[in-house]
XYZ file of N, CA and C in Angstrom:
732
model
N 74.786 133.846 63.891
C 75.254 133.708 65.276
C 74.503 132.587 65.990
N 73.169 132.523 65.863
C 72.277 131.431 66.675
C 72.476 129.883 66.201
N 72.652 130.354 64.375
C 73.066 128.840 64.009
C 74.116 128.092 64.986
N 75.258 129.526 64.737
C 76.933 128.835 65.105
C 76.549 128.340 66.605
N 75.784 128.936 67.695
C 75.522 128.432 69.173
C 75.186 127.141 69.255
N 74.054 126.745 68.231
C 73.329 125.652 68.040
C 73.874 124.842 67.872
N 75.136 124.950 66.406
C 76.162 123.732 66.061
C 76.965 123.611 67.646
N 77.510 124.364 68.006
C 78.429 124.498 68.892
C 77.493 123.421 70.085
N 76.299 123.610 70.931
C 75.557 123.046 71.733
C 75.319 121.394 71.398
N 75.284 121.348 70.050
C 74.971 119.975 69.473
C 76.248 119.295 69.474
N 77.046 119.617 68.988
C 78.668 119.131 69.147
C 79.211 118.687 70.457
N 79.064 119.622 71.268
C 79.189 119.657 72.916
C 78.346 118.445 73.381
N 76.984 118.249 73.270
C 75.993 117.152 73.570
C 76.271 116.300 73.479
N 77.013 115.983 71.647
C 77.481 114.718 71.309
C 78.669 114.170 71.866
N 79.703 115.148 72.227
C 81.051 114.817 72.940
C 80.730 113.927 74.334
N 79.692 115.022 74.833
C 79.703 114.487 76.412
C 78.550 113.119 76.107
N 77.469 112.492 75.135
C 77.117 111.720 75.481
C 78.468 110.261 74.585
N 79.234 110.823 73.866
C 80.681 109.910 73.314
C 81.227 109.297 74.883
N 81.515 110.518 75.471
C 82.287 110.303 77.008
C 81.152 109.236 77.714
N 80.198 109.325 78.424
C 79.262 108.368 79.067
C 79.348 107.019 78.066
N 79.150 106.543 76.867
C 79.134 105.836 76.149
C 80.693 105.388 76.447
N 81.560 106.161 76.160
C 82.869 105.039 76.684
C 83.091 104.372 77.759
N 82.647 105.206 79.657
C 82.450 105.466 80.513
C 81.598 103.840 80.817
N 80.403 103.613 80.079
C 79.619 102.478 80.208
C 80.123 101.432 79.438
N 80.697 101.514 78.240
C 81.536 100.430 77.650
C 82.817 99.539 78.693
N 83.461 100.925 79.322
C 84.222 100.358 80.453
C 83.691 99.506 81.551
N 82.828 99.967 81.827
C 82.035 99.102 82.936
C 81.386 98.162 82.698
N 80.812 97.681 81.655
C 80.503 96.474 81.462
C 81.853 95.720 80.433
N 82.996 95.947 80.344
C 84.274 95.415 80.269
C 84.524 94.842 81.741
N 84.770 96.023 82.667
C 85.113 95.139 84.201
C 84.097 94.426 84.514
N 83.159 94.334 84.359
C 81.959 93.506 84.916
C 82.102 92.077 84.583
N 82.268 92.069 83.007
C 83.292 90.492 82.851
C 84.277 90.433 83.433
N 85.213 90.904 83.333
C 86.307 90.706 83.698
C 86.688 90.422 85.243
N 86.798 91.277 85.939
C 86.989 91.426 87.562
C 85.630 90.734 88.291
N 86.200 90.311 89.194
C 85.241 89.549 90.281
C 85.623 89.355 91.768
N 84.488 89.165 92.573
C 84.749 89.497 93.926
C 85.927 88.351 94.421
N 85.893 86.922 93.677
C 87.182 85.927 93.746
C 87.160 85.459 92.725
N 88.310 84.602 92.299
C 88.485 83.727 91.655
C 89.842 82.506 91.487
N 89.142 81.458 91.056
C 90.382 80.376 91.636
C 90.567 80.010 90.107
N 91.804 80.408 89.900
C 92.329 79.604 88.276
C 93.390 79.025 87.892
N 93.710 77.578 87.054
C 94.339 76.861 86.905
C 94.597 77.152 85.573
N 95.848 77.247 85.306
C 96.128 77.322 83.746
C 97.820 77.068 83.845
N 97.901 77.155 82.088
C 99.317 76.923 81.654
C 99.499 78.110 81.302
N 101.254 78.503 81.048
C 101.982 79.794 80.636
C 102.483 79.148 79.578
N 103.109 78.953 78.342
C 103.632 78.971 77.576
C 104.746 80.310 76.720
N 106.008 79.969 76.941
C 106.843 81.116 76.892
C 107.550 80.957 75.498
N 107.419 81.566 74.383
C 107.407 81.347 72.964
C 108.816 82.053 72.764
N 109.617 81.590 73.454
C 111.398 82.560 72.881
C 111.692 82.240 71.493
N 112.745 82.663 71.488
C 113.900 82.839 70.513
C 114.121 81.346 70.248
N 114.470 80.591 70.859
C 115.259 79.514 70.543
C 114.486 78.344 70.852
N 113.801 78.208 71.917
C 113.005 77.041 72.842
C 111.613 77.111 73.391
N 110.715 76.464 73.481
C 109.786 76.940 74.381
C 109.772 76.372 75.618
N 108.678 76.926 76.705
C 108.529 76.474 77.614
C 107.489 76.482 78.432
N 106.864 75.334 78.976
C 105.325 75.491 79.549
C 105.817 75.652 81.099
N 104.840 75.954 81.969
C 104.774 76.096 83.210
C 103.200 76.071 83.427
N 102.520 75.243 84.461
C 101.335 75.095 84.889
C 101.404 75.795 86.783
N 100.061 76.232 86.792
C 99.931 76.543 88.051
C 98.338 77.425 88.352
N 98.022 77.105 90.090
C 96.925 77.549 90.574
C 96.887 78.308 91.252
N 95.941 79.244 90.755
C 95.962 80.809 91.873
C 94.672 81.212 92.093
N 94.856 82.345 93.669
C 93.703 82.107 94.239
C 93.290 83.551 94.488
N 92.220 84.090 93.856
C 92.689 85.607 94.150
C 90.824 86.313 94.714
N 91.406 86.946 95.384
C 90.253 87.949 96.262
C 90.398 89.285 95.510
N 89.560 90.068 95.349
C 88.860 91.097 94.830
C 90.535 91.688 94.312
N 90.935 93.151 94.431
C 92.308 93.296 93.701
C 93.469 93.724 94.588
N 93.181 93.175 95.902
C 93.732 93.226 96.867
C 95.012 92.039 97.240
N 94.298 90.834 96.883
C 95.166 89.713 97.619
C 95.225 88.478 96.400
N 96.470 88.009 96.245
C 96.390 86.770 95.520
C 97.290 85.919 95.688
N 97.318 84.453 95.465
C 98.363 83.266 96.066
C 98.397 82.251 94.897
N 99.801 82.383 94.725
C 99.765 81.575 93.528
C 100.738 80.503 93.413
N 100.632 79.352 93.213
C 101.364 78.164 93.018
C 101.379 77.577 91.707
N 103.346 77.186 91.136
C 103.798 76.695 90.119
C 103.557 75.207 90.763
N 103.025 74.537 89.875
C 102.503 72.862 89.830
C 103.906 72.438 89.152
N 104.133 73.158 87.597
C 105.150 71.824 86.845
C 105.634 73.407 86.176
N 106.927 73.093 85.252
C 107.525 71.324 85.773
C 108.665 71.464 86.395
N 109.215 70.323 86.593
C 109.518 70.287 88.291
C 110.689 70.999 88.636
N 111.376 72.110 87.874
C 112.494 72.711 88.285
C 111.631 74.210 89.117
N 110.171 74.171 88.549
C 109.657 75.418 89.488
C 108.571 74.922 89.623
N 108.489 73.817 90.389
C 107.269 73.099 91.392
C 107.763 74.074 92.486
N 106.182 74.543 93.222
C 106.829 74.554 94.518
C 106.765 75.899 94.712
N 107.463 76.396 93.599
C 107.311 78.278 93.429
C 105.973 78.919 94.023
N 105.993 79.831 94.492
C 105.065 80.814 95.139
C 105.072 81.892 95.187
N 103.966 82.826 94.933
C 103.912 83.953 94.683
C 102.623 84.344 95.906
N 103.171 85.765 96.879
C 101.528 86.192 97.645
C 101.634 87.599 97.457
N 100.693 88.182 97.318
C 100.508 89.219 96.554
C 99.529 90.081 97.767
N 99.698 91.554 98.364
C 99.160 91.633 99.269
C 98.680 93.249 99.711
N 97.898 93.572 99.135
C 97.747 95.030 98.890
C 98.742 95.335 97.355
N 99.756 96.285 97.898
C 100.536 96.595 97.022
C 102.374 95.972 96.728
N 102.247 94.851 97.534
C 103.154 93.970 98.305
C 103.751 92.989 97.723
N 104.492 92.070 96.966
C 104.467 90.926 95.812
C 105.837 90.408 96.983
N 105.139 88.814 97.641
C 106.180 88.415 98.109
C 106.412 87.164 96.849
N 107.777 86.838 96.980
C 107.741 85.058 95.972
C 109.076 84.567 96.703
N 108.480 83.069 97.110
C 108.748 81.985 97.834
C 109.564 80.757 96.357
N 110.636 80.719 97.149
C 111.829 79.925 95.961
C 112.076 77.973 96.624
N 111.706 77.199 96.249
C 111.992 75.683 96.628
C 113.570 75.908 96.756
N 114.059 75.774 95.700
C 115.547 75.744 95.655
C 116.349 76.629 96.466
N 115.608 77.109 96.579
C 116.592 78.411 97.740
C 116.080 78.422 99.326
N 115.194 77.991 99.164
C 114.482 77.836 100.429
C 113.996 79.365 101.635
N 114.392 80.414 100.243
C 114.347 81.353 100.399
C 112.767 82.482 100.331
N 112.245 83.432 101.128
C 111.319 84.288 100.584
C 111.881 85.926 100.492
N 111.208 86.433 99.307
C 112.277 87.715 98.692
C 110.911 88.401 98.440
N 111.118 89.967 98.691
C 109.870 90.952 98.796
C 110.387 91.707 96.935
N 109.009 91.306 95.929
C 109.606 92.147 94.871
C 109.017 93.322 94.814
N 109.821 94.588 94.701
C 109.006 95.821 94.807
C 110.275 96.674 93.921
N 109.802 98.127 93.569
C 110.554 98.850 93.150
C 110.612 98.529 91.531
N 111.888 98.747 90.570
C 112.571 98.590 89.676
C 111.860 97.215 89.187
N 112.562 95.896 90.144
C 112.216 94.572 89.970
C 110.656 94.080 89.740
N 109.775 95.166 90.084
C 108.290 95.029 89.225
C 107.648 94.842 88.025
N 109.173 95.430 87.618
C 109.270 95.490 86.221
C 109.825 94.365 85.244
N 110.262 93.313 86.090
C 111.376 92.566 85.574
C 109.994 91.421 84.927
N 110.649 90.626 84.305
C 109.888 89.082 83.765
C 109.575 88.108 84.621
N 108.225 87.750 84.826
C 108.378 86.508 85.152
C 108.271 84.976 84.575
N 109.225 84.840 85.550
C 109.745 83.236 85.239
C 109.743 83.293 83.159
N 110.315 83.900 83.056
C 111.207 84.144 81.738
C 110.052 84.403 80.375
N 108.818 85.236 81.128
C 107.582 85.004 80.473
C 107.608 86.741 80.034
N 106.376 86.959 79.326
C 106.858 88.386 78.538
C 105.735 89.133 79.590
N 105.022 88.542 80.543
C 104.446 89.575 81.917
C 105.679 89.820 82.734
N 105.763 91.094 83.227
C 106.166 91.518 84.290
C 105.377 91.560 85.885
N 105.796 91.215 87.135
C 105.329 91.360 87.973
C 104.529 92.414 88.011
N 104.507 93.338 87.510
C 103.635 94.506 87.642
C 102.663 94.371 87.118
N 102.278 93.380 85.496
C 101.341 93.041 85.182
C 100.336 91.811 85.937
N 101.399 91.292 86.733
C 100.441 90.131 87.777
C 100.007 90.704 88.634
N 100.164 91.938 89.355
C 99.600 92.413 90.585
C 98.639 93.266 90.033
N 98.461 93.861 88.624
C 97.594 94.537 88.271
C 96.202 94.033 88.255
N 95.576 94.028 89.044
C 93.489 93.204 89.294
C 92.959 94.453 89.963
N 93.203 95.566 89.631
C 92.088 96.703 89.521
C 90.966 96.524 88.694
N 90.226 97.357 88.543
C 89.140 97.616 87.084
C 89.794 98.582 86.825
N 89.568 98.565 85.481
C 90.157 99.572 84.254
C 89.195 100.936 84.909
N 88.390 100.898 84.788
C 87.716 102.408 85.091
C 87.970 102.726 86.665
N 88.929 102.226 87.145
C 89.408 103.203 88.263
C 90.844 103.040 88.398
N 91.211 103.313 87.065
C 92.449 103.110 86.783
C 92.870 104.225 85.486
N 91.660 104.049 84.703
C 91.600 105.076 83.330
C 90.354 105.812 83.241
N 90.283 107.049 82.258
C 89.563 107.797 81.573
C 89.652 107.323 80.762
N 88.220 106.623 79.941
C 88.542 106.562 78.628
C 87.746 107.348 77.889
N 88.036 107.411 76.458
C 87.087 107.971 75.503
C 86.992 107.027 73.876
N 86.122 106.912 73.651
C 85.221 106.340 72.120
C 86.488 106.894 71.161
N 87.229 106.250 70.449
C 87.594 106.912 69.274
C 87.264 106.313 67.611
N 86.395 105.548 67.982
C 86.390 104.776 66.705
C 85.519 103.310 66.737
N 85.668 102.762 65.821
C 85.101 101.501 65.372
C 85.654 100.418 64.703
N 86.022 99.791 64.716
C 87.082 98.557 63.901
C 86.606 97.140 64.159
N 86.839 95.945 63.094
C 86.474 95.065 63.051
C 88.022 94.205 63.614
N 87.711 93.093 64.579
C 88.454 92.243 64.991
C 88.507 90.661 64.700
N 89.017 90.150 64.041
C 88.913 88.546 63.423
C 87.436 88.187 63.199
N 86.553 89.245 62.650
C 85.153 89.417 61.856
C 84.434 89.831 63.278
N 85.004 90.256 64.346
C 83.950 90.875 65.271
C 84.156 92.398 65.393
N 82.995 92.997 65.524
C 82.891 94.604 65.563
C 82.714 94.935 66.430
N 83.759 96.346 66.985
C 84.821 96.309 68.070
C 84.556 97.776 68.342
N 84.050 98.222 69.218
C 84.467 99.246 69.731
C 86.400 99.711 70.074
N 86.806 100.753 69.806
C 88.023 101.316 70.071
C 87.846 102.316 71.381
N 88.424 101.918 72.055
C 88.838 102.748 73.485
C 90.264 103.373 73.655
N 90.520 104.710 73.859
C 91.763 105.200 74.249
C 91.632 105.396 75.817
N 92.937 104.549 76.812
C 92.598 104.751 77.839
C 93.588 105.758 78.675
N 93.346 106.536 79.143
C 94.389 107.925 79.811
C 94.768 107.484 81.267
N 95.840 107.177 82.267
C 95.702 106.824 83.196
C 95.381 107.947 84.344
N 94.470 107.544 85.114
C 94.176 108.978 86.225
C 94.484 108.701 87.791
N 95.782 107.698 88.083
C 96.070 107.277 88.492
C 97.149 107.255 88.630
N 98.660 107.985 90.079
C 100.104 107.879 89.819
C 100.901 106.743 89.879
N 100.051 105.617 90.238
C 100.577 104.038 89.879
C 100.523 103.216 88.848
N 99.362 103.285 88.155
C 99.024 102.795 86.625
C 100.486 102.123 86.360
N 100.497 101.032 85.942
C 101.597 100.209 85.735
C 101.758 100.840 84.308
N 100.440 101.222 83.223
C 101.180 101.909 81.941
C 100.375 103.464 81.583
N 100.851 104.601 81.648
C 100.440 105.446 81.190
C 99.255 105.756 80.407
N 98.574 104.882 79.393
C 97.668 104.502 78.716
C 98.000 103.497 77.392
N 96.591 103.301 77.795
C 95.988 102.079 76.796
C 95.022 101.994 75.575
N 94.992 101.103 74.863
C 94.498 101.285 73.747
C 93.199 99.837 73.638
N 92.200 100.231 73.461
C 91.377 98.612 73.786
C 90.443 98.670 72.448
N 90.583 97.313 71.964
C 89.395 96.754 70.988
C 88.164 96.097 71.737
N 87.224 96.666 71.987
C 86.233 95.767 72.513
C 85.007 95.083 71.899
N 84.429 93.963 71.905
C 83.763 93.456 71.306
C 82.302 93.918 71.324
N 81.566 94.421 70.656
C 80.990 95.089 70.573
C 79.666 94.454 71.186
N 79.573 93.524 71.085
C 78.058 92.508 71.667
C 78.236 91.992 73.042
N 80.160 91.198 72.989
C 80.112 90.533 74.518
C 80.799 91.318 75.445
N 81.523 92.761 74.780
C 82.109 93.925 75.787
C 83.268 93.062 76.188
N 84.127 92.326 75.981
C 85.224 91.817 76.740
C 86.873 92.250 75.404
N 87.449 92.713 75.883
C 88.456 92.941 75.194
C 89.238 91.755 74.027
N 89.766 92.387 72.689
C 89.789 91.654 71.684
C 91.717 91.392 71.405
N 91.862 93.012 71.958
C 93.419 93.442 71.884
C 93.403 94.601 72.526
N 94.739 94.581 73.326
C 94.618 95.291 74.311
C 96.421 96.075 74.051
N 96.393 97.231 73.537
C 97.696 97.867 74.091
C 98.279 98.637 74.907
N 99.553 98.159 75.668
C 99.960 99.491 76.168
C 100.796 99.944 76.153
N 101.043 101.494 76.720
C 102.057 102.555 76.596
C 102.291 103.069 77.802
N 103.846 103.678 77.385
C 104.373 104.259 78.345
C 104.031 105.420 78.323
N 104.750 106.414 78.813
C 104.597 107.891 79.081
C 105.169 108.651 77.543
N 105.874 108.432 76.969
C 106.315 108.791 76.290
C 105.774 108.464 74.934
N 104.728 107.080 74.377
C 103.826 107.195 73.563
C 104.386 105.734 73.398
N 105.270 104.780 73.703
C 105.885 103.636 72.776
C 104.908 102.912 73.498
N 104.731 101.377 72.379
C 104.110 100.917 72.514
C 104.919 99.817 73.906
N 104.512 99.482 74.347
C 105.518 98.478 75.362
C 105.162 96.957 74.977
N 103.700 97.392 74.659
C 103.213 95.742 75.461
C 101.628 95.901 73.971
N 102.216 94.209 73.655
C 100.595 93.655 73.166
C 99.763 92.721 73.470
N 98.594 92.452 74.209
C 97.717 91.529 74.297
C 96.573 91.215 73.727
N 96.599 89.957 72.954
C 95.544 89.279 72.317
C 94.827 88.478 72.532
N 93.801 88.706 73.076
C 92.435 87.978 73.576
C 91.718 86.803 72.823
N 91.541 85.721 73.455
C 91.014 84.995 72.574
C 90.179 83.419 73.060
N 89.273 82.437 72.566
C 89.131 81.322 73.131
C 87.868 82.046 74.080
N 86.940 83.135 73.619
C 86.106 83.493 74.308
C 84.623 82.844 74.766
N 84.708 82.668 75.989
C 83.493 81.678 76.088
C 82.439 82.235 77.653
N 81.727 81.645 77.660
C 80.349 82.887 78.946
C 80.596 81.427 79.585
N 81.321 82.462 81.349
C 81.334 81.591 81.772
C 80.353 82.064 83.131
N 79.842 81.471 84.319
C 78.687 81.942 85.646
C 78.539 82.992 84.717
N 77.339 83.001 83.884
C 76.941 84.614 83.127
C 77.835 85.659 82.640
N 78.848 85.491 82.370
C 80.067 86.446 81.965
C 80.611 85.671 80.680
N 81.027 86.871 79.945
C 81.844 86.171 78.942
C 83.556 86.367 79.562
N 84.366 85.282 79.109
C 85.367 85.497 79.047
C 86.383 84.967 78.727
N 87.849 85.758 78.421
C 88.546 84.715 77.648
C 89.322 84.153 78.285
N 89.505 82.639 77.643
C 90.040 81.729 77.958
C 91.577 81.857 77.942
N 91.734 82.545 76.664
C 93.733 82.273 76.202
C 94.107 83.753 75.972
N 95.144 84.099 76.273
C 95.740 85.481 76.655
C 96.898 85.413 75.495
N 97.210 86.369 74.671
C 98.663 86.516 74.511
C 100.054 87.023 74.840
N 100.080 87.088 75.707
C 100.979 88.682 75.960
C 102.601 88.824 74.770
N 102.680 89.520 74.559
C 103.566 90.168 73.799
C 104.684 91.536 74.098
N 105.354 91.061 74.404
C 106.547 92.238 74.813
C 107.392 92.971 73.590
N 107.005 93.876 73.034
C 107.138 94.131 71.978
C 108.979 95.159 72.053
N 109.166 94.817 73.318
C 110.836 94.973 73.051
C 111.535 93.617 72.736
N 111.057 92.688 73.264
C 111.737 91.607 73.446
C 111.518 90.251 71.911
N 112.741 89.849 71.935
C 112.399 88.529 70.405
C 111.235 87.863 71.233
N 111.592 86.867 70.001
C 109.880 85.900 70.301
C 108.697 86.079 69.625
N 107.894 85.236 69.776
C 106.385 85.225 69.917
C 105.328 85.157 70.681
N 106.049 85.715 71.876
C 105.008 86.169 73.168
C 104.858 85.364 74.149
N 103.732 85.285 75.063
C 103.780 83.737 76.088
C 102.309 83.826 75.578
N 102.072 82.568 75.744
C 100.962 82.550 75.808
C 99.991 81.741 77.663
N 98.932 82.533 78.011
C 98.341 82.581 78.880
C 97.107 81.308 78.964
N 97.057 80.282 79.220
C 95.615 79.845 78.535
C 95.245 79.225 79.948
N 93.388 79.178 80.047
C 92.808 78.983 81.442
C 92.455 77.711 80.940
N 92.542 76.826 82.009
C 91.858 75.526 82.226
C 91.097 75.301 82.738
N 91.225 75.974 83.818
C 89.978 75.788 84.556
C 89.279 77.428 85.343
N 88.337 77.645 85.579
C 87.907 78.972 86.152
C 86.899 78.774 86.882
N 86.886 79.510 88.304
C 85.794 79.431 89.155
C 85.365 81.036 89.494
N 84.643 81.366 89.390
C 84.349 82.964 89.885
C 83.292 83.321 91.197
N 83.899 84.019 91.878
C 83.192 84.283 93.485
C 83.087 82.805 94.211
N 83.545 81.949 94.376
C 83.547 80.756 95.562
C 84.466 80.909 96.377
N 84.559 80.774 97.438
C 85.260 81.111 99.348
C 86.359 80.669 99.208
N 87.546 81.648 99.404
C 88.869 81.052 99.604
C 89.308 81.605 101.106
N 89.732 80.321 101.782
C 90.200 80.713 102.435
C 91.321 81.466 103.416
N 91.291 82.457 103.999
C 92.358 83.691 104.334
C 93.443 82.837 104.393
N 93.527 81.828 105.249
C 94.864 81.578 105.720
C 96.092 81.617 104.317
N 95.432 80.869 103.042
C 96.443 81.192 102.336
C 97.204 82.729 101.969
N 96.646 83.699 102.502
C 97.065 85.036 102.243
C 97.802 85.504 103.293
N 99.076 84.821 103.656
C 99.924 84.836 104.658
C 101.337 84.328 104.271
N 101.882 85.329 104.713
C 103.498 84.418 104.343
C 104.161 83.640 104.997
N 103.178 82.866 105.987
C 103.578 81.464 106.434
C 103.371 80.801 105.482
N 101.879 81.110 104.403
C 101.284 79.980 103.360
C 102.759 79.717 102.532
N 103.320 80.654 102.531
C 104.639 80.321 101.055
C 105.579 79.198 101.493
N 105.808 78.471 102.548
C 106.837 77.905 102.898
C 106.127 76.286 102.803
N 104.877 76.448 102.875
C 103.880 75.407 103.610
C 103.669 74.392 102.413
């Protein structure tokens, strides 16, 4: 009987120090990742079926509240604008001369013919106030050794039910990232990569995203340039900025 308490107490110990150990893996994941601002310039690359297609542009984003984003090239969506505002996604059209509030259903839709959905651009929470996770394992990633994270959402907005994370075991920044719906399918794959320490953080440079309903070979995400915590100013977080 005292044995079986003992196993039982030791088992229990180990669970709950598994849980803190995932708990801190998460947090030094957002710690790279999320920041109080950041201003970034990069290309999209959209890998279809038939054609590809680049799109460049600069965005300006405050903690996971507010972000403003401008298409540079090329020139059929110069001009494009996106302001992002609490829970709010306005986007500003050249050609139409139009501004349209996306919310609902349409959160869900593609942008600009890329395998993110608006819901994945407004997503700049941290993962740990977004998920529970727990330790399930260990796996090696293109020769780096990876912590495995299952993430549970504890949250009735969570854009995906839960997630699945490879994390790098030395620089803590995600390797591959999946997610799911409610129902267990996989929806979505992202592959991390081009990892480099940037103001004391590691992080990656080139994104894959992967829509694993859709043909193709994914878009690809890649940063050009990155600034983390330097002053942006409010006025762009206004939907006068979209017309301007």
């Amino acid at each position: 009987m005292k044995r079986s308490v003992l196993l039982s107490l030791t088992l229990s110990c180990a669970t709950c120090l598994y849980a803190q150990d995932a708990v801190k893996i998460l947090e030094a994941v957002d710690k790279n990742m999320s920041a109080e601002s950041r201003i970034v310039e990069s290309s999209m690359t959209v890998h279809g079926k038939r054609n590809e297609r680049t799109m460049t542009s600069k965005s300006y984003i405050v903690g996971n509240r507010k972000s403003f984003t401008e298409y540079l090239s090329p020139a059929r969506d110069k001009g494009t604008k996106m302001l992002k505002l609490d829970r709010e996604l306005w986007m500003y059209s050249p050609s139409t001369d139009r501004t349209i509030m996306i919310s609902g259903h349409m959160l869900r839709q593609s942008v600009m013919g890329s395998d993110l959905s608006y819901e994945d651009m407004m997503e700049d929470r941290k993962l740990q106030d977004i998920y529970t996770p727990r330790v399930t394992g260990e796996e090696t990633v293109d020769g780096r050794p990876c912590y495995v994270l299952q993430l549970a959402a504890k949250v009735e907005d969570a854009a995906y039910e839960s997630q699945k994370l490879w994390v790098d075991r030395e620089r803590h920044v995600p390797l591959v990232q999946e997610c799911y719906a409610k129902s267990g399918q996989l929806l979505k794959r992202i592959t991390l990569s081009d990892i480099r320490q940037v103001s004391g953080r590691w992080f990656p440079m080139k994104m894959n995203y992967k829509d694993v309903l859709k043909d193709g070979n994914g878009t690809d995400w890649v940063i050009t340039h990155i600034e983390f915590n330097q002053p942006i100013p409010d006025y762009l977080f206004s939907k006068a900025s979209l017309k301007q």
